[in-house]
Coordinates of C-alpha atoms in Angstrom, one line a residue:
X1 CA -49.6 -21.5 8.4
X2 CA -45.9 -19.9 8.3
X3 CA -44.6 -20.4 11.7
X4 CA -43.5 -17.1 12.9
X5 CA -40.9 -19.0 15.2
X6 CA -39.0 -20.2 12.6
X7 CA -35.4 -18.8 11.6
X8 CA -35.3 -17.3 8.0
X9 CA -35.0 -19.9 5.4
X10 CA -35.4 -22.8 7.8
X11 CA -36.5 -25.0 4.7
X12 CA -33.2 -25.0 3.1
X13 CA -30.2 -26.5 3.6
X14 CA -27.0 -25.2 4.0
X15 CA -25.1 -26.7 1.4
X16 CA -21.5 -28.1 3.5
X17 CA -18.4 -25.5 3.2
X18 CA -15.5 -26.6 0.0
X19 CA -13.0 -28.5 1.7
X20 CA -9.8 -26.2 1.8
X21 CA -6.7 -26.6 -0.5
X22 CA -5.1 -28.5 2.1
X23 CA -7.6 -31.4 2.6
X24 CA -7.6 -31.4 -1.2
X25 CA -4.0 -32.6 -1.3
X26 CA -4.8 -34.5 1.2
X27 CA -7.6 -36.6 -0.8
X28 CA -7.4 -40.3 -1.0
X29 CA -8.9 -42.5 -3.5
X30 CA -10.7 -45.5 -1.6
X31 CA -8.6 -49.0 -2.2
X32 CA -12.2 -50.3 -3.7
X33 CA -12.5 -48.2 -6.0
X34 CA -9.0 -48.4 -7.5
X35 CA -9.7 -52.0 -7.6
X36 CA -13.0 -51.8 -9.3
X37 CA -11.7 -49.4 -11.6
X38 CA -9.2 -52.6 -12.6
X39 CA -8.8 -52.7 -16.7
X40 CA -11.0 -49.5 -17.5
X41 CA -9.9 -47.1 -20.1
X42 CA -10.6 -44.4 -22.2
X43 CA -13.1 -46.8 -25.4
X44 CA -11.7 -50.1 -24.4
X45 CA -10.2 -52.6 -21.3
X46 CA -6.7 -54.1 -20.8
X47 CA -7.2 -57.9 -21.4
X48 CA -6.2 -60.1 -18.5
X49 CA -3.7 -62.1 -19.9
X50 CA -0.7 -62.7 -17.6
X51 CA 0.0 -65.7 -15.5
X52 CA 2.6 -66.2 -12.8
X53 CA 5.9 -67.3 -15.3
X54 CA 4.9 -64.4 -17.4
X55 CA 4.8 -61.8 -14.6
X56 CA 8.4 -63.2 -13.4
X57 CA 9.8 -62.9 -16.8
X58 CA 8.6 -58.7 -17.0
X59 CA 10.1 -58.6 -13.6
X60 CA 13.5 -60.2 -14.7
X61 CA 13.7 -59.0 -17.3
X62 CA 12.9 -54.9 -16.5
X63 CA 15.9 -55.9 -13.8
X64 CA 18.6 -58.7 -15.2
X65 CA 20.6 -57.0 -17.9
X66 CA 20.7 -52.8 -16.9
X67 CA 23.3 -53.2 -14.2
X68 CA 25.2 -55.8 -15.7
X69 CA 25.7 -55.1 -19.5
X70 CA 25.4 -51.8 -19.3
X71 CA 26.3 -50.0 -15.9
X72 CA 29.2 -52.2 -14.6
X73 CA 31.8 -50.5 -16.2
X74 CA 30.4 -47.3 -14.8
X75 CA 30.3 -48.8 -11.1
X76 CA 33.9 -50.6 -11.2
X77 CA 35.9 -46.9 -11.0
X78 CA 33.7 -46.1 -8.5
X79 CA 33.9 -49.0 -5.7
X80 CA 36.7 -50.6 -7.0
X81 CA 36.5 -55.0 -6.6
X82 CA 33.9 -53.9 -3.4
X83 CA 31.3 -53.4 -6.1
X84 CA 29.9 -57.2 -5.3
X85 CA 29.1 -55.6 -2.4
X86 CA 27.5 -52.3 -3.6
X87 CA 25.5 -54.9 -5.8
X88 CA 24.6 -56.8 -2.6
X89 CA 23.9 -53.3 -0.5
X90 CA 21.3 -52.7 -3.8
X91 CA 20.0 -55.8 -3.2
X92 CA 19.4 -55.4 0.0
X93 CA 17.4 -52.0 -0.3
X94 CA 15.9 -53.3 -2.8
X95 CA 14.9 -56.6 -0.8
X96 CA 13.3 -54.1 1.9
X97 CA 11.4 -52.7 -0.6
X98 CA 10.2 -55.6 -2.4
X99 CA 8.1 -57.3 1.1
X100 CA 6.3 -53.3 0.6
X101 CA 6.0 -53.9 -3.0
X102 CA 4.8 -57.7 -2.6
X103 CA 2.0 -56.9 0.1
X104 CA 0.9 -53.6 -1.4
X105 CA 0.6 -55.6 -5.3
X106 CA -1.7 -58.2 -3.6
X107 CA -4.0 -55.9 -1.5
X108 CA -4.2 -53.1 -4.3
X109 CA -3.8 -55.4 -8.0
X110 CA -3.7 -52.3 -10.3
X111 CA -1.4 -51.0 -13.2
X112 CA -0.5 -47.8 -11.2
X113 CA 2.4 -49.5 -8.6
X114 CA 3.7 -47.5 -5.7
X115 CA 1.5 -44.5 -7.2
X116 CA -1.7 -45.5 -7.0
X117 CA -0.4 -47.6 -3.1
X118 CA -0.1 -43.2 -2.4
X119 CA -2.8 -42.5 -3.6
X120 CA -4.8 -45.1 -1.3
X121 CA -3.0 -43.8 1.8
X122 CA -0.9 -41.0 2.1
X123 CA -3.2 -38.5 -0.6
X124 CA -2.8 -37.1 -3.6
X125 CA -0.5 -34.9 -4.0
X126 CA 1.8 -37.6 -2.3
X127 CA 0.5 -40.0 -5.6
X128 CA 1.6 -36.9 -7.8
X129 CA 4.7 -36.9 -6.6
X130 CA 5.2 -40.5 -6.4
X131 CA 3.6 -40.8 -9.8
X132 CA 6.2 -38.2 -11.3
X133 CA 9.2 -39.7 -9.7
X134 CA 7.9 -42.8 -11.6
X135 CA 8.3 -41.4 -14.7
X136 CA 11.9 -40.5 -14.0
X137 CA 12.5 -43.8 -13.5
X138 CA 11.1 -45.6 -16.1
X139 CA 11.5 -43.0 -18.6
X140 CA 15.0 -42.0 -18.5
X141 CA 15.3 -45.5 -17.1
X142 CA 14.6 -46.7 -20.9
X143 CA 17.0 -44.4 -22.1
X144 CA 19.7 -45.6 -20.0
X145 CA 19.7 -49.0 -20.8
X146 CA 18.8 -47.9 -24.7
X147 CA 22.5 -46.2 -25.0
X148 CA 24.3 -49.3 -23.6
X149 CA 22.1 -51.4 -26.3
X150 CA 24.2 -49.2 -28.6
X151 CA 27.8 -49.6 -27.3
X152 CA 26.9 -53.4 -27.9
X153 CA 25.4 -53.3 -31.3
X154 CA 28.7 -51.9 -32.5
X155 CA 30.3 -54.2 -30.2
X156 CA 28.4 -57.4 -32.3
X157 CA 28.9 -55.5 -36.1
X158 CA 32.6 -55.3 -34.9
X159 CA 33.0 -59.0 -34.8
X160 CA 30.8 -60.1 -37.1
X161 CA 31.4 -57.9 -40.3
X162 CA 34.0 -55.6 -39.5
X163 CA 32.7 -52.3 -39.6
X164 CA 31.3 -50.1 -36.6
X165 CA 28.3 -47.2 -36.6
X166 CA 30.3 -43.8 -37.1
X167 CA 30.7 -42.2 -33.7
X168 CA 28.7 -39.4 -34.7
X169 CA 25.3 -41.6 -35.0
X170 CA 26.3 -43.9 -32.0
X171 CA 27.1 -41.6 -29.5
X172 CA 25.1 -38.7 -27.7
X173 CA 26.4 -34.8 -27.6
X174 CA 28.7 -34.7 -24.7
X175 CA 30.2 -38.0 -25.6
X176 CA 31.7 -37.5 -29.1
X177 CA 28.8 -37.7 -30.8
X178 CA 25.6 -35.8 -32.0
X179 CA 22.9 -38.7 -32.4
X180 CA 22.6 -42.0 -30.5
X181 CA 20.7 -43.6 -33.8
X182 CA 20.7 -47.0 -32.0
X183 CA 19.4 -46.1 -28.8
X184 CA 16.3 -44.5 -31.1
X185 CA 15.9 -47.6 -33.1
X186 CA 16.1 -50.3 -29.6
X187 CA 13.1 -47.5 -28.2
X188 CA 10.8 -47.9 -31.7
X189 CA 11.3 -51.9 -31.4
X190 CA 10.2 -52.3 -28.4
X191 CA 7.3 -50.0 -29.0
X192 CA 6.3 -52.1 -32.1
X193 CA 6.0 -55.3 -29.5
X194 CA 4.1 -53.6 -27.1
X195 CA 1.4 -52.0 -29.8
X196 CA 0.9 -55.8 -30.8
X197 CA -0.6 -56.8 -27.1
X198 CA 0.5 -57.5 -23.7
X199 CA 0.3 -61.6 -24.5
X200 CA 2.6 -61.0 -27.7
X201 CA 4.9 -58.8 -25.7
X202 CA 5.2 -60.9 -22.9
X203 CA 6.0 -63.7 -25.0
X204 CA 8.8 -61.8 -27.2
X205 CA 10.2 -61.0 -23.4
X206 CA 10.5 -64.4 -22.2
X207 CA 12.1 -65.8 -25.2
X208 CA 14.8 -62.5 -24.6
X209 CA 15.0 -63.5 -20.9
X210 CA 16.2 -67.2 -21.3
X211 CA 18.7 -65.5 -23.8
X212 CA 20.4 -63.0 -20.9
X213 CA 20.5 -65.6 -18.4
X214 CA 22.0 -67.9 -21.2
X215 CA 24.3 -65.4 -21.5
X216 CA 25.2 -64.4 -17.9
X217 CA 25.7 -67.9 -17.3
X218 CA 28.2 -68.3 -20.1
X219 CA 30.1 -65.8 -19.5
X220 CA 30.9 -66.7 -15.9
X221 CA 31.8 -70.2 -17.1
X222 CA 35.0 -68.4 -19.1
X223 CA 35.1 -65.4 -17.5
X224 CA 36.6 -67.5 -14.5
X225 CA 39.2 -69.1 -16.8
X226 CA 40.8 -65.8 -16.0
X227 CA 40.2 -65.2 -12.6
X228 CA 43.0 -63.4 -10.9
X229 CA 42.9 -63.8 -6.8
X230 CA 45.1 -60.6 -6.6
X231 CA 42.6 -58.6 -8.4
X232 CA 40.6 -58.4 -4.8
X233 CA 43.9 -57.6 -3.2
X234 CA 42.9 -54.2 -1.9
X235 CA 39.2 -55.1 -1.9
X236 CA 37.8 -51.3 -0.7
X237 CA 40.3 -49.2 -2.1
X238 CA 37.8 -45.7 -2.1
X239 CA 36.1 -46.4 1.2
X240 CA 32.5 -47.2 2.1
X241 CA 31.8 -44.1 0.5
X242 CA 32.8 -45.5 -2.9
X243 CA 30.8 -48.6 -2.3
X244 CA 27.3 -46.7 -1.4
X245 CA 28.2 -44.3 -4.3
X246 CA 28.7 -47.5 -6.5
X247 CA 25.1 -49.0 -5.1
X248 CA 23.2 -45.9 -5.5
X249 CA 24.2 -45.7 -9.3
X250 CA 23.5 -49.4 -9.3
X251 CA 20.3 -50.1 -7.7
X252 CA 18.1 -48.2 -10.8
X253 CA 19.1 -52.0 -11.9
X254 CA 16.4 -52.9 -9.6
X255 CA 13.2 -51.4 -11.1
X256 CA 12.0 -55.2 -12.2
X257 CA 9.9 -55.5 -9.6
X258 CA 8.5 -52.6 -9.8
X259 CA 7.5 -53.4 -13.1
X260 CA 5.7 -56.6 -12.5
X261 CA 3.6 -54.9 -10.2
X262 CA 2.3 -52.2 -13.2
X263 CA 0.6 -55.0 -14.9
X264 CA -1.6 -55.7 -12.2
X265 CA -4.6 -55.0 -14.4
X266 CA -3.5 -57.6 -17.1
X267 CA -2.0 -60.8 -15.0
X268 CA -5.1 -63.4 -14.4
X269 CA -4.9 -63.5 -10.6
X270 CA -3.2 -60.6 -9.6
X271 CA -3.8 -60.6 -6.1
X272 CA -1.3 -64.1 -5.6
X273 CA 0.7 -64.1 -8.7
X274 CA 2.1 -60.5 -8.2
X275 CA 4.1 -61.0 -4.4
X276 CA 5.2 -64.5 -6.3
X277 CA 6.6 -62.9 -8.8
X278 CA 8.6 -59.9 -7.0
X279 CA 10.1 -62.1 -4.2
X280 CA 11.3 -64.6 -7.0
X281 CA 12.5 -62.4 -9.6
X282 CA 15.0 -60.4 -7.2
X283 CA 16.0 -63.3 -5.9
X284 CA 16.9 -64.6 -9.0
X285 CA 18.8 -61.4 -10.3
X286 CA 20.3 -60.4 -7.3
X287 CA 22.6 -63.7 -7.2
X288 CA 23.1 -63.3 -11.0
X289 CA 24.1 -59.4 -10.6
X290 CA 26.6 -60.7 -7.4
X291 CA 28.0 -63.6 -9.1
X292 CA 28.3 -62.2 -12.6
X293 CA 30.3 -58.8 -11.2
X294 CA 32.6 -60.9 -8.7
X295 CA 33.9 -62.8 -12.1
X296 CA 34.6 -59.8 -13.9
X297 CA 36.5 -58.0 -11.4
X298 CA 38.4 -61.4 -10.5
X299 CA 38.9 -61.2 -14.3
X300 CA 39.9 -58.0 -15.1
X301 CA 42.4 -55.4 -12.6
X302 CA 39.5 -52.7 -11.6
X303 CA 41.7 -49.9 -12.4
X304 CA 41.3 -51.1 -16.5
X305 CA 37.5 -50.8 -16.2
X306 CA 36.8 -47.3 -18.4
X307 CA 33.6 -46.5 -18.4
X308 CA 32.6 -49.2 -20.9
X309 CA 28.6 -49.8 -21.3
X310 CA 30.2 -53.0 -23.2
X311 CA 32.6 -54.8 -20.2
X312 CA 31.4 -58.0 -20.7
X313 CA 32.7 -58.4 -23.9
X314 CA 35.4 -57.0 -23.5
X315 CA 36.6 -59.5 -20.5
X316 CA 35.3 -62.6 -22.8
X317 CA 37.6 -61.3 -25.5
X318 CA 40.6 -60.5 -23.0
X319 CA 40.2 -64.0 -21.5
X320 CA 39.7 -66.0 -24.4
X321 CA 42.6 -64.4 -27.1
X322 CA 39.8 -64.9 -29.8
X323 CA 36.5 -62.3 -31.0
X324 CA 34.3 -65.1 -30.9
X325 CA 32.9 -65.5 -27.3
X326 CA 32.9 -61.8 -27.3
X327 CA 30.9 -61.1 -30.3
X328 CA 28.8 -64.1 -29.0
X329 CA 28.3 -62.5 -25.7
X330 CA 27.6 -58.8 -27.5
X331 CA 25.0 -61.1 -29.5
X332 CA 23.0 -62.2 -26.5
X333 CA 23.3 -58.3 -24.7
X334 CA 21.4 -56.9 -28.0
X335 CA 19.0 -59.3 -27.3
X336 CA 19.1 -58.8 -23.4
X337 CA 19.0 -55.6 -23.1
X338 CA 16.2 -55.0 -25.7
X339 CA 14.1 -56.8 -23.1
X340 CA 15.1 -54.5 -20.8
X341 CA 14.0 -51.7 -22.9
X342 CA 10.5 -53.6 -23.8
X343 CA 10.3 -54.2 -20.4
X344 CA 10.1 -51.3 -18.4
X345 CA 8.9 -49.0 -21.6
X346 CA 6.1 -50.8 -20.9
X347 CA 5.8 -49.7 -16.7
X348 CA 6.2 -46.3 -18.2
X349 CA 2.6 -46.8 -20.3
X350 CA 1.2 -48.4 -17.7
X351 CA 2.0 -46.3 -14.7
X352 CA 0.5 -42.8 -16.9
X353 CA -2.6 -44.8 -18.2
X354 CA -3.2 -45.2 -14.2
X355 CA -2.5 -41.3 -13.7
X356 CA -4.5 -40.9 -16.1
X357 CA -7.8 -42.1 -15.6
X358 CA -7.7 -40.4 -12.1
X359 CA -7.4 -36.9 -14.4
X360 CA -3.9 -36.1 -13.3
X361 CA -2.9 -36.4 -16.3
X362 CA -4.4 -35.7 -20.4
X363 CA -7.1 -38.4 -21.2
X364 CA -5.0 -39.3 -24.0
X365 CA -2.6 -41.3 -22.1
X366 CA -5.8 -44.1 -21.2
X367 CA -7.3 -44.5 -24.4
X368 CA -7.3 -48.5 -24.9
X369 CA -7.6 -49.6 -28.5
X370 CA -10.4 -52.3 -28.9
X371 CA -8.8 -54.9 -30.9
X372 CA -5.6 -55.0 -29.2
X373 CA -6.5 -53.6 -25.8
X374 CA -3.6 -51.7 -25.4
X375 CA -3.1 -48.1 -24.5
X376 CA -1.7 -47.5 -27.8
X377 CA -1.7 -43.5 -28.6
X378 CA 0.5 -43.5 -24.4
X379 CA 2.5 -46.7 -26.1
X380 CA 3.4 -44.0 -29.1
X381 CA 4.3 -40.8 -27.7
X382 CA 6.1 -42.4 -24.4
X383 CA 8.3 -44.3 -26.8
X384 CA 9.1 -41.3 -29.1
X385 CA 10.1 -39.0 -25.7
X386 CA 11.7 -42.0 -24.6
X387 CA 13.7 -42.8 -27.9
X388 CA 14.5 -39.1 -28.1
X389 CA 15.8 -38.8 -24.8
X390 CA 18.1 -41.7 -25.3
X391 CA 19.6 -40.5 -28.5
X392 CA 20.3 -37.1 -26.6
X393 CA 21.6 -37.8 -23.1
X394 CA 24.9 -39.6 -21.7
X395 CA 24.6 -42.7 -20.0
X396 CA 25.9 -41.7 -16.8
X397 CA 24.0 -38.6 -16.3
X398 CA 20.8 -41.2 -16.9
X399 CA 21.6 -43.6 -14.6
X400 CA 21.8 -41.7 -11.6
X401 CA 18.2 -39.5 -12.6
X402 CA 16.6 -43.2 -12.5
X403 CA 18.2 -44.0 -9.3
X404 CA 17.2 -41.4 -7.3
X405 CA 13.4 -41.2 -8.8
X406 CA 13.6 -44.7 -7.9
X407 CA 14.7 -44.6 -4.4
X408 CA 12.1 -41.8 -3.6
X409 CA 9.5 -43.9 -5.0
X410 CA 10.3 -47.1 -3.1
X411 CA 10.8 -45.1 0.1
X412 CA 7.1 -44.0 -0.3
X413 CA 6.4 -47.6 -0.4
X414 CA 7.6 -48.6 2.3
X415 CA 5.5 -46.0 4.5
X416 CA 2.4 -46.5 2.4
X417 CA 2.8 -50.3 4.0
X418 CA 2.8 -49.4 7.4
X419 CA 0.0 -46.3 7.0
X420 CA -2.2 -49.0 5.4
X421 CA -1.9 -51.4 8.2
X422 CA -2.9 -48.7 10.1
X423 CA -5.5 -47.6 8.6
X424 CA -7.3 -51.0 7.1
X425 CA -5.9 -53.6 9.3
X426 CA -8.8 -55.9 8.2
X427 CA -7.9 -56.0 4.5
X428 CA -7.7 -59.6 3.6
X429 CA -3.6 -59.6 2.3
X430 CA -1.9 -62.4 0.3
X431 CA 0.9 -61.9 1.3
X432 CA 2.6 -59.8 4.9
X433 CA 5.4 -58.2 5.0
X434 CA 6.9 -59.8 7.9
X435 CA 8.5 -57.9 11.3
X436 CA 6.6 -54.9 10.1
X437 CA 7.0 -52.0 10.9
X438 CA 10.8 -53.0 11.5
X439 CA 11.6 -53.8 7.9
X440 CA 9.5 -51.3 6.0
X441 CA 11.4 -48.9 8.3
X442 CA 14.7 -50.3 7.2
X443 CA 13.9 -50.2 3.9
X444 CA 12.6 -46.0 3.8
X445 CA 16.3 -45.6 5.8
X446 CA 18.6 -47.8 3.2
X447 CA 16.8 -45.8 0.9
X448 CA 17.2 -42.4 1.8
X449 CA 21.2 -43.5 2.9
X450 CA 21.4 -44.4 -1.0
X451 CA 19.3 -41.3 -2.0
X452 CA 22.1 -39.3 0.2
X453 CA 25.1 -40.9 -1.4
X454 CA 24.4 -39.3 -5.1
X455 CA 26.0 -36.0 -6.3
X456 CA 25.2 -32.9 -5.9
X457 CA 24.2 -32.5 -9.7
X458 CA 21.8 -35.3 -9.5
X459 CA 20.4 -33.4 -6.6
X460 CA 19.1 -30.5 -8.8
X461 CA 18.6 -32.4 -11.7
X462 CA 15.1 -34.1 -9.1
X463 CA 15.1 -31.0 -7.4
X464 CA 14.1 -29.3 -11.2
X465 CA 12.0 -32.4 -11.6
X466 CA 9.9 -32.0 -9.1
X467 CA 9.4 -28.4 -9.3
X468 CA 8.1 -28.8 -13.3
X469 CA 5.9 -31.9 -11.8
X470 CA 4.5 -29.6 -9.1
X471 CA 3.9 -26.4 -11.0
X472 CA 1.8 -29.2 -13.7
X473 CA -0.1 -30.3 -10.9
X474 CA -1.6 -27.5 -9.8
X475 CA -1.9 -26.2 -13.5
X476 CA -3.8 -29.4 -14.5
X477 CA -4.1 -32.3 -12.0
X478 CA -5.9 -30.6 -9.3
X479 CA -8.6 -29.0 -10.4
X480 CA -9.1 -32.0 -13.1
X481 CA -8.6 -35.0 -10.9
X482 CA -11.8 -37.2 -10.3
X483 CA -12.1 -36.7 -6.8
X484 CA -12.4 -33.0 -7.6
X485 CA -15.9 -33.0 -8.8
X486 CA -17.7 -34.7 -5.7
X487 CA -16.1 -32.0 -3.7
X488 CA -17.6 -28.9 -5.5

């Protein structure tokens, strides 16, 4: 019998009210699951491949090599013989950052780094925006260093066979040319390693990374033969302000970390390999970066440095008298740098095949191939936009886009940390960042002080950035994400 008491439609349920747009934004992906998810692709799996020494030597060598083969000469005008301290002041945000980096890699062990850290604490759209300052700065990071692979290639035919690539196909518009041809060609090598594997690559890095430091180390040895003591006369001769404007352009040297901590779904024991390898690779480079400029400025009055991507061998070959040790030094950047290139081109695939299974961005970018288990259709048309990019765009204009998509990404890191303390203080952790929240809080201020000491240009250059990453995320990401569906 119906019972007359009963409120109309008492049998059914209500289904619960859509969240609104701002809990939406607000949506987190649980830590489990990003952890669970570990490896999975579009038709395939990333192979877990990478032990501790090969984590170190992505980390090294995504870091050793940009700041000092390539951006020094840019820093010198800038900073004047303080820029050992700018590279020190870099260090030190970057040393903040790392202790995030380091606990966040061993509590969440997956390719996406500081993206998919937002995405577990702070929501979505945070992890857009994190995830698009990412490429930024391991996109036009590539790029960057990609040019200065250029200025040393001609720097090495110079000495060895006497002829130079025509200014016209080894320069950029803007700087006297109208196609980078070897910043192209450095992008499609490096692409070819990483369509072999992440085992073959690694390998090809680590052979590259005993080269730099080979090389670092050799050129200090003669580099000091001509060490002047009156060179660091007026040590600060533009101010602090030169010195943080110096460090911001310089700390996009410091991405290596970040890098190591993208192949979190290919090293065998993620969880204590990863916070091993971050804390020992910037310590490593930092000294080397320190050491390295302090020579060259000793060496060379900073008032002669011009904006060379090749200082290095210029200095051998000034202190020296003789083309040799600087053609041998140019030898060992080619080498150096391309790891550099392989290094963090490979971040850049990594980071988007992460994005990319959470639907925030085309499918197409997490499609593993089954033999080699490599995102290799991402591998393909990152590199092209990549190679493109660096064949197209000055140097210096590159190097300060990567620095401040950097510094906004590792500033995010450093509150993820503390939020995720917060929030799941029983997580078992490998390794704690210690005096938190003190030093996660230094680091998000060192690194909005940096982010504040780039020009205004720069400024609109993210500013554009973001806009074109927001307007795609609402056009695409948020209605295709997969924590969409559960919430319809």
């Amino acid at each position: 019998m119906l019972d007359q008491g009963a409120p109309p439609h008492s049998s059914s349920q209500t289904a619960p009210p859509s969240p609104g747009v701002g809990a939406r934004l607000m949506r987190r992906k649980p830590v489990e699951n990003l952890v669970a998810e570990g490896g999975q692709g579009e038709g395939g799996s990333l192979r877990r491949t990478l032990g501790l020494w090969q984590l170190t030597m992505i980390s090294i060598g995504a870091t050793l090599g940009t700041g000092i083969f390539v951006v020094l000469g840019e820093a010198v005008p800038k900073a004047g013989p303080a820029v050992t301290l700018a590279f020190v002041i870099a260090g030190l945000t970057a040393l903040f950052s790392a202790l995030s980096y380091a606990e966040l890699a061993g509590t969440i062990p997956v390719s996406g780094s500081s993206y998919s850290y937002a995405y577990a604490t702070m929501g979505e759209l945070i992890a857009w925006i994190c995830g698009w300052c990412l490429v930024l700065e391991y996109g036009v990071s590539v790029a960057a260093v990609a040019v200065g692979w250029g200025e040393y290639l001609n720097e090495l035919l110079d000495g060895t066979v006497g002829v130079t690539i025509p200014a016209a196909l080894s320069a950029p518009p803007g700087d006297g040319g109208v196609f980078n041809l070897p910043a192209l060609i450095v992008v499609l090598l490096a692409m070819a390693f990483l369509l072999g594997g992440a085992r073959e690559s690694a390998r090809a890095n680590t052979v590259m990374v005993i080269v730099k430091i080979g090389a670092l180390v050799l050129f200090c040895a003669i580099g000091v033969q001509g060490f002047r003591s009156g060179n660091y006369e007026n040590f600060m001769p533009l101010g602090m302000a030169g010195v943080s404007a110096a460090g911001a352009t310089l700390f996009f040297s410091y991405i290596g970390f970040d890098a190591a901590s993208t192949a979190g779904e290919e090293a065998k024991n993620a969880q204590r390999d990863l916070p091993r390898a971050i804390m020992l690779s910037l310590v490593i480079v930092t000294a080397l970066y320190v050491l390295v400029a302090a020579v060259a400025v000793g060496a060379k009055p900073w008032k002669n440095f011009t904006d060379s991507e090749a200082a290095l061998a210029q200095i051998m070959r000034e202190v020296t008298g003789q083309t040799f040790w600087g053609t041998l030094l140019a030898f060992c950047a080619v080498i150096a740098i391309a790891s550099v290139v392989l290094t963090v081109l490979y971040g850049q695939t990594r980071i988007l095949f992460a994005m990319s299974r959470d639907g925030l961005v085309p499918k197409v970018f997490a499609r593993v191939h089954p033999k080699t288990g490599t995102p290799r259709a991402n591998t393909l048309i990152v590199s092209l936009f990549c190679g493109v990019l660096a064949a197209a765009i000055p140097l210096g204009q590159l190097a300060d886009a990567t620095s401040i998509g950097t510094l906004f990404a590792f500033a995010l890191v450093n509150v993820a940390v503390v939020v995720l303390r917060r929030t799941r203080p029983d997580m078992p952790r490998t390794f704690r960042v210690p005096l938190s929240p003190v030093l996660p809080a230094l680091g998000l201020a060192f690194c909005l002080w940096m982010m504040g000491s780039l020009s205004a240009v720069t400024w609109v250059v993210f500013g554009v950035w973001m806009a074109a990453g927001l307007v795609f995320y609402f056009l695409y990401g948020y209605r295709r994400s997969r924590l969409a569906p559960s919430e319809k």
